[in-house]
């Protein structure tokens, strides 16, 4: 007798499975191409490591994904899944580091570059925070790394919301329920894995075919689009100019920053009819 999965079970299974894009970030990553997003936060005063760690530990239940590890499928056939980390320890994610003297921005940039050059350890949830001590003028800093498969630039804000409060007094954290590990499903057999991979490939081919047919129909129904496409062909076929930054990746990362007045950014946004994010990406 076949036992069908309930809608809730199917939803939970879908939520555990990485999307094709997120899975690609894992399969494509190598030491020359670390695929993590990162941020540096600089504060006017020092950051207490113990207080910082306790604060994050008390709130981490609000984003359960940050307590889960990536489990690769057998023979890398299919999509990885998120599973609860039975050995989760927040001290494997939050570290105390001391910056080199004299503790200026150049030293902070160098420290950040060294951290960003490392691959995240896949045996634990794919995020890390570094509490930086020894900054000049009594300042503090926090360096955050999150793997791109765990969060994109917007979703990564969920961790930032745990780091920062809207007021100096802080906000009360919701009650933390007792964390219960979810039992991982049994690993699929090789036959199941191959069948899943074939099914995924066929679905991808069908989706691509539908997209091509839709594009062809759109072009045939609009002669102007065909003319524009033909006019763009010489430019598309031209060789790409070799710019100074178009070089093979080595894995080493040099991190630096500059500052802009938010009023200037807003003025450019208004003139261009864009967003602040558009202006930053253009710069």
Coordinates of C-alpha atoms in Angstrom, one line a residue:
X1 CA 0.0 0.0 0.0
X2 CA 1.4 3.4 -0.9
X3 CA 1.3 6.1 1.8
X4 CA 0.9 9.5 0.3
X5 CA 2.5 12.5 2.0
X6 CA 0.3 15.1 3.5
X7 CA 0.3 18.7 2.2
X8 CA 2.1 19.8 5.4
X9 CA 4.8 17.1 4.9
X10 CA 5.2 18.1 1.2
X11 CA 5.6 21.8 2.3
X12 CA 8.2 20.9 4.9
X13 CA 10.1 18.8 2.3
X14 CA 10.0 21.7 -0.2
X15 CA 11.2 24.2 2.5
X16 CA 14.2 21.9 3.2
X17 CA 15.3 21.6 -0.4
X18 CA 17.5 24.3 -1.9
X19 CA 16.4 26.1 -5.0
X20 CA 18.3 25.5 -8.2
X21 CA 20.0 29.0 -7.9
X22 CA 21.0 28.4 -4.2
X23 CA 22.3 24.9 -5.1
X24 CA 24.4 26.4 -7.9
X25 CA 26.2 28.6 -5.4
X26 CA 27.3 25.5 -3.5
X27 CA 28.3 23.4 -6.6
X28 CA 30.2 26.3 -8.2
X29 CA 32.1 27.4 -5.1
X30 CA 35.8 26.6 -4.9
X31 CA 38.8 28.1 -3.1
X32 CA 39.3 30.5 -6.0
X33 CA 35.7 31.7 -5.8
X34 CA 34.4 31.9 -2.3
X35 CA 30.6 32.6 -2.6
X36 CA 29.6 34.4 0.6
X37 CA 28.1 37.8 1.1
X38 CA 29.6 40.0 3.8
X39 CA 29.3 43.2 5.7
X40 CA 31.3 45.4 8.0
X41 CA 29.6 47.4 10.8
X42 CA 31.6 50.1 12.6
X43 CA 30.3 51.6 15.8
X44 CA 31.3 54.6 17.9
X45 CA 32.1 52.5 20.9
X46 CA 33.5 49.1 21.7
X47 CA 31.4 45.9 21.5
X48 CA 31.3 43.6 24.5
X49 CA 32.0 40.1 23.1
X50 CA 30.1 38.3 25.9
X51 CA 27.1 40.6 25.6
X52 CA 27.1 40.3 21.9
X53 CA 27.2 36.5 21.9
X54 CA 24.5 36.3 24.6
X55 CA 22.3 38.7 22.6
X56 CA 22.5 36.7 19.4
X57 CA 22.1 33.4 21.2
X58 CA 18.8 34.6 22.8
X59 CA 17.4 35.6 19.4
X60 CA 18.7 33.0 17.0
X61 CA 15.5 30.9 17.3
X62 CA 13.8 33.7 15.3
X63 CA 15.6 32.5 12.1
X64 CA 15.8 28.6 12.4
X65 CA 17.7 28.4 9.1
X66 CA 20.8 29.7 10.8
X67 CA 20.9 26.5 12.9
X68 CA 20.8 24.2 9.9
X69 CA 23.6 22.7 7.8
X70 CA 23.7 21.8 4.1
X71 CA 23.4 18.1 3.4
X72 CA 24.5 17.2 -0.1
X73 CA 22.6 14.4 -2.0
X74 CA 24.2 11.0 -2.7
X75 CA 26.7 11.3 -5.6
X76 CA 25.7 14.9 -5.9
X77 CA 22.6 13.9 -7.9
X78 CA 19.8 16.3 -7.1
X79 CA 19.5 19.3 -4.8
X80 CA 21.0 19.6 -1.3
X81 CA 18.7 20.0 1.7
X82 CA 18.7 22.0 4.9
X83 CA 18.9 19.8 8.0
X84 CA 19.1 20.7 11.7
X85 CA 22.6 20.7 13.0
X86 CA 22.7 18.3 16.0
X87 CA 26.0 19.7 17.1
X88 CA 25.1 23.4 16.8
X89 CA 27.3 25.6 19.0
X90 CA 27.0 29.4 18.6
X91 CA 30.7 29.7 19.7
X92 CA 31.6 28.1 16.4
X93 CA 30.0 31.1 14.6
X94 CA 30.9 34.2 16.7
X95 CA 34.5 34.9 17.2
X96 CA 36.6 37.6 19.0
X97 CA 39.5 39.1 16.9
X98 CA 42.0 41.8 17.6
X99 CA 43.0 44.2 14.8
X100 CA 46.6 45.0 14.1
X101 CA 48.1 48.3 15.5
X102 CA 47.4 51.2 15.1
X103 CA 43.8 50.0 14.5
X104 CA 42.8 52.3 11.7
X105 CA 40.7 51.7 8.6
X106 CA 43.6 50.3 6.6
X107 CA 44.1 47.6 9.2
X108 CA 40.4 46.9 9.4
X109 CA 40.3 46.6 5.6
X110 CA 43.2 44.2 5.6
X111 CA 41.7 42.0 8.4
X112 CA 38.3 41.9 6.6
X113 CA 40.0 40.9 3.3
X114 CA 41.7 38.0 5.0
X115 CA 38.4 36.8 6.5
X116 CA 36.6 37.2 3.2
X117 CA 39.2 35.1 1.4
X118 CA 38.3 32.0 3.4
X119 CA 35.7 29.4 2.5
X120 CA 32.9 28.9 5.0
X121 CA 33.0 25.5 6.8
X122 CA 30.2 23.4 5.4
X123 CA 30.2 21.1 8.5
X124 CA 28.3 23.8 10.3
X125 CA 25.6 26.4 9.4
X126 CA 27.0 28.8 6.8
X127 CA 27.4 32.1 8.6
X128 CA 29.9 33.8 10.9
X129 CA 30.3 37.0 12.9
X130 CA 33.6 38.5 14.1
X131 CA 33.7 41.0 17.0
X132 CA 36.7 43.3 16.3
X133 CA 38.6 44.7 19.2
X134 CA 41.5 47.2 19.2
X135 CA 40.1 49.8 16.8
X136 CA 41.5 53.3 17.2
X137 CA 39.5 56.0 19.0
X138 CA 37.7 53.4 21.1
X139 CA 35.5 52.2 18.3
X140 CA 34.1 48.7 17.7
X141 CA 33.3 46.7 14.6
X142 CA 31.5 43.5 13.6
X143 CA 32.3 41.6 10.5
X144 CA 29.5 39.3 9.2
X145 CA 29.7 36.5 6.5
X146 CA 26.8 34.6 5.2
X147 CA 26.9 32.0 2.4
X148 CA 25.0 33.1 -0.7
X149 CA 23.1 29.8 -0.7
X150 CA 21.7 30.7 2.8
X151 CA 20.7 34.2 2.0
X152 CA 20.9 36.8 -0.7
X153 CA 21.5 40.5 0.0
X154 CA 17.9 41.1 1.2
X155 CA 17.4 37.9 3.1
X156 CA 20.7 38.5 4.9
X157 CA 19.1 41.4 6.6
X158 CA 17.3 38.9 8.9
X159 CA 20.6 38.3 10.6
X160 CA 21.4 42.0 10.7
X161 CA 18.1 42.6 12.4
X162 CA 19.3 40.3 15.2
X163 CA 22.6 42.2 15.5
X164 CA 21.1 45.7 15.7
X165 CA 18.3 47.3 17.8
X166 CA 16.2 50.3 16.8
X167 CA 16.8 52.0 20.1
X168 CA 19.7 52.4 22.5
X169 CA 17.7 50.7 25.3
X170 CA 17.2 47.6 23.2
X171 CA 14.1 45.6 22.5
X172 CA 12.8 42.7 24.5
X173 CA 13.3 39.4 22.7
X174 CA 10.3 37.1 22.2
X175 CA 10.2 34.0 24.4
X176 CA 12.6 31.4 23.1
X177 CA 11.0 28.0 22.8
X178 CA 12.9 24.9 23.4
X179 CA 14.7 23.9 20.2
X180 CA 13.7 20.4 19.0
X181 CA 15.9 18.8 16.4
X182 CA 13.9 17.7 13.3
X183 CA 14.7 14.1 12.3
X184 CA 16.5 14.1 8.9
X185 CA 14.7 12.0 6.3
X186 CA 16.4 8.8 5.1
X187 CA 18.9 9.2 2.3
X188 CA 17.5 8.3 -1.1
X189 CA 18.8 5.3 -2.9
X190 CA 21.1 5.7 -5.9
X191 CA 18.2 4.8 -8.2
X192 CA 16.0 7.4 -6.6
X193 CA 18.7 10.0 -6.9
X194 CA 19.3 9.2 -10.6
X195 CA 15.5 9.3 -11.2
X196 CA 15.3 12.7 -9.4
X197 CA 18.2 14.1 -11.4
X198 CA 16.7 13.0 -14.7
X199 CA 13.3 14.4 -13.7
X200 CA 14.9 17.8 -12.8
X201 CA 16.8 17.9 -16.2
X202 CA 13.7 17.1 -18.2
X203 CA 11.7 19.8 -16.3
X204 CA 14.5 22.3 -17.0
X205 CA 14.6 21.4 -20.7
X206 CA 10.8 21.8 -20.9
X207 CA 10.9 25.2 -19.2
X208 CA 13.6 26.4 -21.5
X209 CA 11.7 25.2 -24.6
X210 CA 8.5 27.0 -23.4
X211 CA 10.6 30.2 -22.8
X212 CA 12.1 29.9 -26.4
X213 CA 8.7 29.4 -27.9
X214 CA 7.3 32.4 -26.0
X215 CA 10.2 34.5 -27.2
X216 CA 9.8 33.5 -30.8
X217 CA 6.0 34.2 -30.6
X218 CA 6.7 37.6 -29.1
X219 CA 9.3 38.5 -31.8
X220 CA 7.0 37.3 -34.7
X221 CA 4.1 39.3 -33.4
X222 CA 6.2 42.5 -33.1
X223 CA 8.4 43.2 -36.1
X224 CA 10.0 46.2 -34.3
X225 CA 11.6 43.8 -31.8
X226 CA 13.1 41.7 -34.6
X227 CA 14.6 44.8 -36.1
X228 CA 16.1 45.9 -32.7
X229 CA 17.5 42.4 -32.2
X230 CA 19.1 42.3 -35.6
X231 CA 20.6 45.7 -35.0
X232 CA 22.1 44.6 -31.7
X233 CA 23.8 41.4 -33.2
X234 CA 27.1 43.2 -34.3
X235 CA 27.5 44.6 -30.8
X236 CA 26.7 41.2 -29.2
X237 CA 29.2 39.4 -31.4
X238 CA 32.0 41.9 -30.8
X239 CA 34.9 40.8 -28.6
X240 CA 34.8 42.0 -25.0
X241 CA 37.3 44.6 -24.0
X242 CA 39.9 43.3 -21.6
X243 CA 39.6 45.6 -18.6
X244 CA 42.2 45.7 -15.7
X245 CA 39.9 43.7 -13.3
X246 CA 39.0 41.0 -15.9
X247 CA 41.6 38.5 -14.6
X248 CA 41.5 34.9 -13.3
X249 CA 40.2 34.6 -9.7
X250 CA 42.8 33.6 -7.1
X251 CA 40.5 33.5 -4.0
X252 CA 42.3 36.4 -2.3
X253 CA 40.0 39.3 -1.5
X254 CA 40.9 42.9 -1.0
X255 CA 38.2 44.8 0.9
X256 CA 38.0 48.6 0.9
X257 CA 35.3 51.2 1.1
X258 CA 34.5 54.8 0.6
X259 CA 31.8 57.2 1.9
X260 CA 29.1 59.1 0.1
X261 CA 26.7 61.7 1.5
X262 CA 23.2 60.1 1.5
X263 CA 21.8 63.5 0.3
X264 CA 23.9 63.2 -2.9
X265 CA 22.7 59.6 -3.4
X266 CA 19.1 60.8 -3.0
X267 CA 19.7 63.6 -5.5
X268 CA 21.1 61.2 -8.1
X269 CA 18.1 58.8 -7.5
X270 CA 15.6 61.6 -8.0
X271 CA 17.2 62.8 -11.3
X272 CA 17.6 59.3 -12.7
X273 CA 14.2 58.1 -11.5
X274 CA 15.8 55.1 -9.8
X275 CA 16.4 53.8 -6.3
X276 CA 19.2 54.3 -3.8
X277 CA 20.2 50.6 -4.5
X278 CA 20.4 51.4 -8.2
X279 CA 22.8 54.3 -7.5
X280 CA 25.0 52.2 -5.3
X281 CA 25.2 49.3 -7.8
X282 CA 26.0 51.8 -10.6
X283 CA 28.9 53.3 -8.5

